[in-house]
Coordinates of C-alpha atoms in Angstrom, one line a residue:
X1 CA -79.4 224.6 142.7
X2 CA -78.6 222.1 139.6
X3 CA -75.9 223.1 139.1
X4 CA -74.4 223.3 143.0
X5 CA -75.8 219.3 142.5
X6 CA -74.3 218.3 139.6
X7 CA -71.4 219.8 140.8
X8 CA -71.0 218.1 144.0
X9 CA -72.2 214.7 142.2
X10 CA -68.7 214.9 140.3
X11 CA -66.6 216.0 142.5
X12 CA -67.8 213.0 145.2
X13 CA -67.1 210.7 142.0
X14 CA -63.8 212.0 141.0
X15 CA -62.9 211.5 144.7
X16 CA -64.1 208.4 145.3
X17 CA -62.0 207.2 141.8
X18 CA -58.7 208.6 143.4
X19 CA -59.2 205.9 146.8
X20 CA -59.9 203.2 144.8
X21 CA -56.8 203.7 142.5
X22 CA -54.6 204.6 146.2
X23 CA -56.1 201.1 147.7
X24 CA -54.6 198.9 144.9
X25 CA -51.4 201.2 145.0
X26 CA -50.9 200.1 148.4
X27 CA -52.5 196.9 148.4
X28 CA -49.7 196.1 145.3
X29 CA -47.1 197.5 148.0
X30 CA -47.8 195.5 150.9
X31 CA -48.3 192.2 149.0
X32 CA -44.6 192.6 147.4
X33 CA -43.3 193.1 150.8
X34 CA -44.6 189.7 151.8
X35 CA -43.7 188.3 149.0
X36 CA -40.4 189.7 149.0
X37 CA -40.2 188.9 152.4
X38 CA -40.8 185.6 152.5
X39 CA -38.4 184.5 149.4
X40 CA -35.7 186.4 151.9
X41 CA -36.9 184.2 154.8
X42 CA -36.7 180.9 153.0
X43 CA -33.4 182.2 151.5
X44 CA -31.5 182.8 154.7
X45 CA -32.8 179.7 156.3
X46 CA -31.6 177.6 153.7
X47 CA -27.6 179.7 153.1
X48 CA -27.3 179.3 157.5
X49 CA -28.2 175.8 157.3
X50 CA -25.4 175.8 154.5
X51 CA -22.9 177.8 156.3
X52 CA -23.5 175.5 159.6
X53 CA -22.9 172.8 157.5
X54 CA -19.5 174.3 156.4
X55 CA -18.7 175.0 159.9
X56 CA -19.2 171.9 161.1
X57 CA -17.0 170.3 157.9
X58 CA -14.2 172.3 158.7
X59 CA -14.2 172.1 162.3
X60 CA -13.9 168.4 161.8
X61 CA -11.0 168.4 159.4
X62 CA -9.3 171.0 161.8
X63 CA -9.7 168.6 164.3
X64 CA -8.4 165.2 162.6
X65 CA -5.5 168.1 161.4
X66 CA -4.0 169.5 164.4
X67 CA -4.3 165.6 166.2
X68 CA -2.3 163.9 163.7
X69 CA 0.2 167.6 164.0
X70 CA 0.4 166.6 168.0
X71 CA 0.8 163.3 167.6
X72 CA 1.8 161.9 164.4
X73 CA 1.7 158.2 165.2
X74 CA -1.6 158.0 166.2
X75 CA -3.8 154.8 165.5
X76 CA -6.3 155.7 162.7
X77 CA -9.5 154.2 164.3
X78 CA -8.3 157.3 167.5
X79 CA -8.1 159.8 164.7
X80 CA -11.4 158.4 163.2
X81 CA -13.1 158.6 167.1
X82 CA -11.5 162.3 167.2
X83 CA -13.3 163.2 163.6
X84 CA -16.6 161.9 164.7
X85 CA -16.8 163.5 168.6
X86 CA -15.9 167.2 166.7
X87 CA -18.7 166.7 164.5
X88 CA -21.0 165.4 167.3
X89 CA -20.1 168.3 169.5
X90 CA -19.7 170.7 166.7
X91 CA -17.2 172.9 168.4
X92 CA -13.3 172.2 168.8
X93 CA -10.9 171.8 171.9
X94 CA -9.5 175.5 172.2
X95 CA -7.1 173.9 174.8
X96 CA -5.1 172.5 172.2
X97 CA -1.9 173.6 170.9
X98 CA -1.2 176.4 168.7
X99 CA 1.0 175.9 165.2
X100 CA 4.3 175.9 165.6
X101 CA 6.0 178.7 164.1
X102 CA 9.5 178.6 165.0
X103 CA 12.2 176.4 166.5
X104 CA 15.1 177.1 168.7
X105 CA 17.4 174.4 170.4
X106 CA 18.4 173.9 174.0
X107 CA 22.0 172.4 175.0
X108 CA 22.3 171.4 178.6
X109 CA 25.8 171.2 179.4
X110 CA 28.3 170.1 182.0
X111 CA 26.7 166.4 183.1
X112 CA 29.2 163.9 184.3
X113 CA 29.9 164.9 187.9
X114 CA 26.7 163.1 189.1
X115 CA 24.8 160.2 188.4
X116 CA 21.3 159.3 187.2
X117 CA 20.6 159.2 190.8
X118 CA 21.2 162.7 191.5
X119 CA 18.8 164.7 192.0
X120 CA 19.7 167.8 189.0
X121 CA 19.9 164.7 186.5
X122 CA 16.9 162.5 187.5
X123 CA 15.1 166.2 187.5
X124 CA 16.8 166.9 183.9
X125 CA 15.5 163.4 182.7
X126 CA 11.7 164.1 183.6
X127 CA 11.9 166.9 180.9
X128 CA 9.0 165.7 178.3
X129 CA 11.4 167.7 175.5
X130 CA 13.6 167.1 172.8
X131 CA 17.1 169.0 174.9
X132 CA 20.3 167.7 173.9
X133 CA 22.5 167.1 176.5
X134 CA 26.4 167.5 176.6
X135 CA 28.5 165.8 178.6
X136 CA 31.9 166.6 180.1
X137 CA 34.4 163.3 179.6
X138 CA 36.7 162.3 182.2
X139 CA 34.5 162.7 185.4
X140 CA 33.3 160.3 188.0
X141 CA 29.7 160.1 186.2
X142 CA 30.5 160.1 182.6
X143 CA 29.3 157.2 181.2
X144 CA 26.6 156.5 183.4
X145 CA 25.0 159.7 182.7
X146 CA 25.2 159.6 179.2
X147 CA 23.9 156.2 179.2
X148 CA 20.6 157.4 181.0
X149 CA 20.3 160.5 178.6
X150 CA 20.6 157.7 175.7
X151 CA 17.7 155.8 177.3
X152 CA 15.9 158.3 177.8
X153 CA 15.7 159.3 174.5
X154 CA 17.7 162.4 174.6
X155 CA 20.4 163.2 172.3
X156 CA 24.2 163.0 173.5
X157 CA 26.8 165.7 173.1
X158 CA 31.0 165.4 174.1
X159 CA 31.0 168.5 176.4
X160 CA 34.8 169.2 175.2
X161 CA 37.2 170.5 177.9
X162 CA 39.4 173.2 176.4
X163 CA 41.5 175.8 178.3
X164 CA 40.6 179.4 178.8
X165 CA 42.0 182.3 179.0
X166 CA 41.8 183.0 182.8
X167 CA 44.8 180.6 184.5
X168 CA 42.6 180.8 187.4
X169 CA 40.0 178.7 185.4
X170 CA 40.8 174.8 184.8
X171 CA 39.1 173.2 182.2
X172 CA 39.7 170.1 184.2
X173 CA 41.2 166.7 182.8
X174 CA 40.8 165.7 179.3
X175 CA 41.0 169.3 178.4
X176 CA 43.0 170.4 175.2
X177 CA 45.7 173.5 175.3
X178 CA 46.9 175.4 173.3
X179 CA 50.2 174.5 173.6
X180 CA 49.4 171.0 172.1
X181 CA 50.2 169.2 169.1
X182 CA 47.8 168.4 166.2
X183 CA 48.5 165.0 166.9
X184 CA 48.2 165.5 170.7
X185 CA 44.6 167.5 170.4
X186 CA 43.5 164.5 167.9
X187 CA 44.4 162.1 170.3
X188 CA 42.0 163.3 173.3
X189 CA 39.3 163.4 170.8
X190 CA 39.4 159.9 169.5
X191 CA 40.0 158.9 173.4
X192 CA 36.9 160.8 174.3
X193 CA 34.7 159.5 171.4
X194 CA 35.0 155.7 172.5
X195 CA 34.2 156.9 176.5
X196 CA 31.1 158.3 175.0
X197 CA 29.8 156.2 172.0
X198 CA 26.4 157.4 172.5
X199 CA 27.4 160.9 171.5
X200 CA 26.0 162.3 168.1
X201 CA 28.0 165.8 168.1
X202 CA 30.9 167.8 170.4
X203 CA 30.8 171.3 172.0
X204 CA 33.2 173.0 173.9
X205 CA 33.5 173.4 178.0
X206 CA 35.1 176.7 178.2
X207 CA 38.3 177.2 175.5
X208 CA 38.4 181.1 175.4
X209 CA 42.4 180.4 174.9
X210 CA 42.0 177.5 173.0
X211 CA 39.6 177.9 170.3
X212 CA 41.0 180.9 168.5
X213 CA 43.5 179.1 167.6
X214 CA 42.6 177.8 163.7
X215 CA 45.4 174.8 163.1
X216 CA 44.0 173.3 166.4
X217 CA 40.6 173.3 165.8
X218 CA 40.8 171.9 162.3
X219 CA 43.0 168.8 163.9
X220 CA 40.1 168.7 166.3
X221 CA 37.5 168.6 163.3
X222 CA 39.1 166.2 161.1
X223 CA 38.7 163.6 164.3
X224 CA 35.3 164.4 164.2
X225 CA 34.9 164.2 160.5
X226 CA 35.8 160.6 160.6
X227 CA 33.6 159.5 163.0
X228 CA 30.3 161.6 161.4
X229 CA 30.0 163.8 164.3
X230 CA 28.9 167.6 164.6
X231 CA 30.2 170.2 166.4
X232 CA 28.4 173.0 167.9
X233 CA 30.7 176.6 168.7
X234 CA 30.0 177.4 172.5
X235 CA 31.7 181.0 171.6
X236 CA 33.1 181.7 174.8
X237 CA 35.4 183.9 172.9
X238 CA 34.3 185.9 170.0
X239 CA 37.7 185.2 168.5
X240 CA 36.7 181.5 168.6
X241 CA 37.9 179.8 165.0
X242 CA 36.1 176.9 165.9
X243 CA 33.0 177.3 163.7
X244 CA 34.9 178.4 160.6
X245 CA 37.2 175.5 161.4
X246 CA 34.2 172.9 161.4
X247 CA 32.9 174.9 157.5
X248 CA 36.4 174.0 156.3
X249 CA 36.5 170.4 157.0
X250 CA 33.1 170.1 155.9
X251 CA 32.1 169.0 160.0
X252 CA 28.5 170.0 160.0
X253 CA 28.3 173.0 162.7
X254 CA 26.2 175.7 164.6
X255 CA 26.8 178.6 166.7
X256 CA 25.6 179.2 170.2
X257 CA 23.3 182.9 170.2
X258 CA 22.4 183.0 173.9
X259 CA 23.9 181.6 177.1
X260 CA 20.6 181.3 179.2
X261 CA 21.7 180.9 183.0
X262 CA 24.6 183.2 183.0
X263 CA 22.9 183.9 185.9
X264 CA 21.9 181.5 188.8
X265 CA 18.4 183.5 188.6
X266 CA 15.2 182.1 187.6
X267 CA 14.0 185.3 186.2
X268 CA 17.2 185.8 184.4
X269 CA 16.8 182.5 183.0
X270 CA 13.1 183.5 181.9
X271 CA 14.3 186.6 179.9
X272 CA 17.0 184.3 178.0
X273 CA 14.9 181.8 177.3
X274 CA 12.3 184.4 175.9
X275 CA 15.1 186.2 174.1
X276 CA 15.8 183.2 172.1
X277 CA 11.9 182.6 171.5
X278 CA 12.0 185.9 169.9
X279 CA 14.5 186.0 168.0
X280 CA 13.7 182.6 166.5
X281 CA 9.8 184.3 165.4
X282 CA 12.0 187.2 164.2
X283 CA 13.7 185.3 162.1
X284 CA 16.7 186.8 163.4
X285 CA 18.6 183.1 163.0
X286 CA 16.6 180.5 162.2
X287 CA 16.7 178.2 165.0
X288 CA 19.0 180.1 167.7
X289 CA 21.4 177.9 170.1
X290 CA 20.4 178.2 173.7
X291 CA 23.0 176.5 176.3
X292 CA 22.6 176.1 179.9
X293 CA 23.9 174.0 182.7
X294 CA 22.8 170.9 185.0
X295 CA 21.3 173.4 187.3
X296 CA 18.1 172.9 189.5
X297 CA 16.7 176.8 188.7
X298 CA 17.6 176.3 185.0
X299 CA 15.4 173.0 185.1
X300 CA 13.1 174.2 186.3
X301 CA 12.0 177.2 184.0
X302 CA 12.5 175.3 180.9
X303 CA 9.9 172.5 182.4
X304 CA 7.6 175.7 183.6
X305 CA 8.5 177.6 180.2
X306 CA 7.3 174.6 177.6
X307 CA 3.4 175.2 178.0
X308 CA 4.1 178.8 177.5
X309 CA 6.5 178.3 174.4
X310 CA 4.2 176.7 172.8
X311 CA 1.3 179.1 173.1
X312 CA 4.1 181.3 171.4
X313 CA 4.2 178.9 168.5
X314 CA 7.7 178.0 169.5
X315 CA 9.2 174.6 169.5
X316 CA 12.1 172.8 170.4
X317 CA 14.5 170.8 168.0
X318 CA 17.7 168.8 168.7
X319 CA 20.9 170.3 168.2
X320 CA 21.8 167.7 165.2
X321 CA 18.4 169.4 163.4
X322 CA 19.7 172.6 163.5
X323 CA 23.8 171.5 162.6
X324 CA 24.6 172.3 158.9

């Protein structure tokens, strides 16, 4: 019997040493997990507070950024009212325009025939876009059109008549042939220059027959030369020598890549239009040549197609920006 009772008496002691050594274990554990937990608590309060902070900083400087990138000329006490509403609302307008990318350039050809009281050009001079616009000398409209594109703010083009191949097709009056002098070819330029002194640069109005032929477009460059204007290659032919022609007399010059309303279709016109887009992001040419005509469907997809052009990234630059 002593012994069965000194037994139990040390076995109830060595049990009741092994709690008492498990309740600090675990009593350690549990206060570092508060404590641990709260140093993470404060810790992630104070980095969001910071982040939030950053967030708002840069949505603020994005905001004063992409307003002066819309409009450059703005007064600084609108940029300043612009800074202060982004950090008030901390958020920014996701309705405003993405960063442009890529350029391309849009020639609309073939005004002249009707005046700025016509319907096609008043509708043409409501674009909001920087189109160049080419007109054809020697019609019933000339001046007066290219006067209303001047005060419009658009740039002015010499749509140059030349003769084609097909002798079905007439170029119309003013046009150069190919049977004609150097002197003869200069002549009609400098004749055309002073009907038009608004215009900045020349193109050609058809000239499939006309324009592969080098010593005539080189008489037709020097004229231009002298009087500082461009010229932009149509390439109604592929055989054209006009573009070389312009490189040798040192005339700055362009190509045309795409003829946008070949077809009298506004989803045709669409396509082109998006064609060029594309191959301007591509960087398949840097800033592709797009021409169209004074036509009411081709007006009216580029004025449908801008918003959407520039949610590409894709904007619009006057011919004499792309000319080299």
């Amino acid at each position: 019997m002593p012994r069965y009772y000194s037994s139990g008496y040390k076995k109830t002691k060595k049990s009741s040493g092994r709690e008492k050594g498990r309740f600090w274990i675990w009593s350690t554990i549990i206060l570092f997990i508060l404590f641990a937990g709260t140093i993470f608590y404060i810790t992630r309060n104070n980095t969001k507070q910071n982040s939030n902070q950053n967030n708002s900083d840069k949505i603020a400087v994005e905001g004063v950024e992409e307003t002066e990138e819309v409009n450059a000329n703005a007064a600084k006490s609108n940029t300043n009212r612009s800074l202060s509403n982004t950090n008030k609302n901390g958020n920014t307008n996701t309705n405003k325009p993405k960063q442009i990318k890529a350029y391309i350039s849009l020639i609309i050809d073939d005004l002249g025939n009707q005046g700025p009281e016509s319907e096609p050009l008043k509708s043409l001079l409501a674009v909001k876009a920087p189109l160049t616009l080419s007109v054809i000398p020697e019609r019933p409209k000339s001046a007066d059109a290219a006067k209303a594109a001047k005060e419009k703010g658009f740039e002015v083009m010499i749509h140059q008549p030349m003769e084609p191949v097909n002798p079905a097709l007439s170029a119309g009056d003013g046009a150069i042939l190919a049977n004609m002098t150097d002197a003869q070819a200069a002549q009609i330029v400098r004749k055309h220059i002073e009907q038009i002194p608004q215009a900045v640069g020349m193109n050609n109005h058809m000239g499939s027959k006309a324009s592969p032929d080098a010593e005539l477009m080189r008489a037709v460059m020097k004229e231009l030369k002298n009087k500082n204007l461009f010229f932009v290659d149509s390439m109604t032919i592929s055989t054209s020598k006009a573009f070389a022609a312009a490189q040798e007399e040192n005339v700055k010059t362009a190509k045309r890549s795409v003829f946008i309303d070949g077809q009298d279709d506004e989803a045709y016109i669409r396509e082109k239009i998006l064609e060029l887009a594309n191959m301007a992001l591509e960087k398949r040419v840097v800033t592709p040549i797009g021409i169209g005509h004074i036509r009411p469907k081709t007006i009216a997809v580029i004025k449908s197609m801008l918003p959407e052009l520039a949610d590409m990234g894709v904007g619009l630059k006057k011919a004499s920006e792309v000319v080299e």
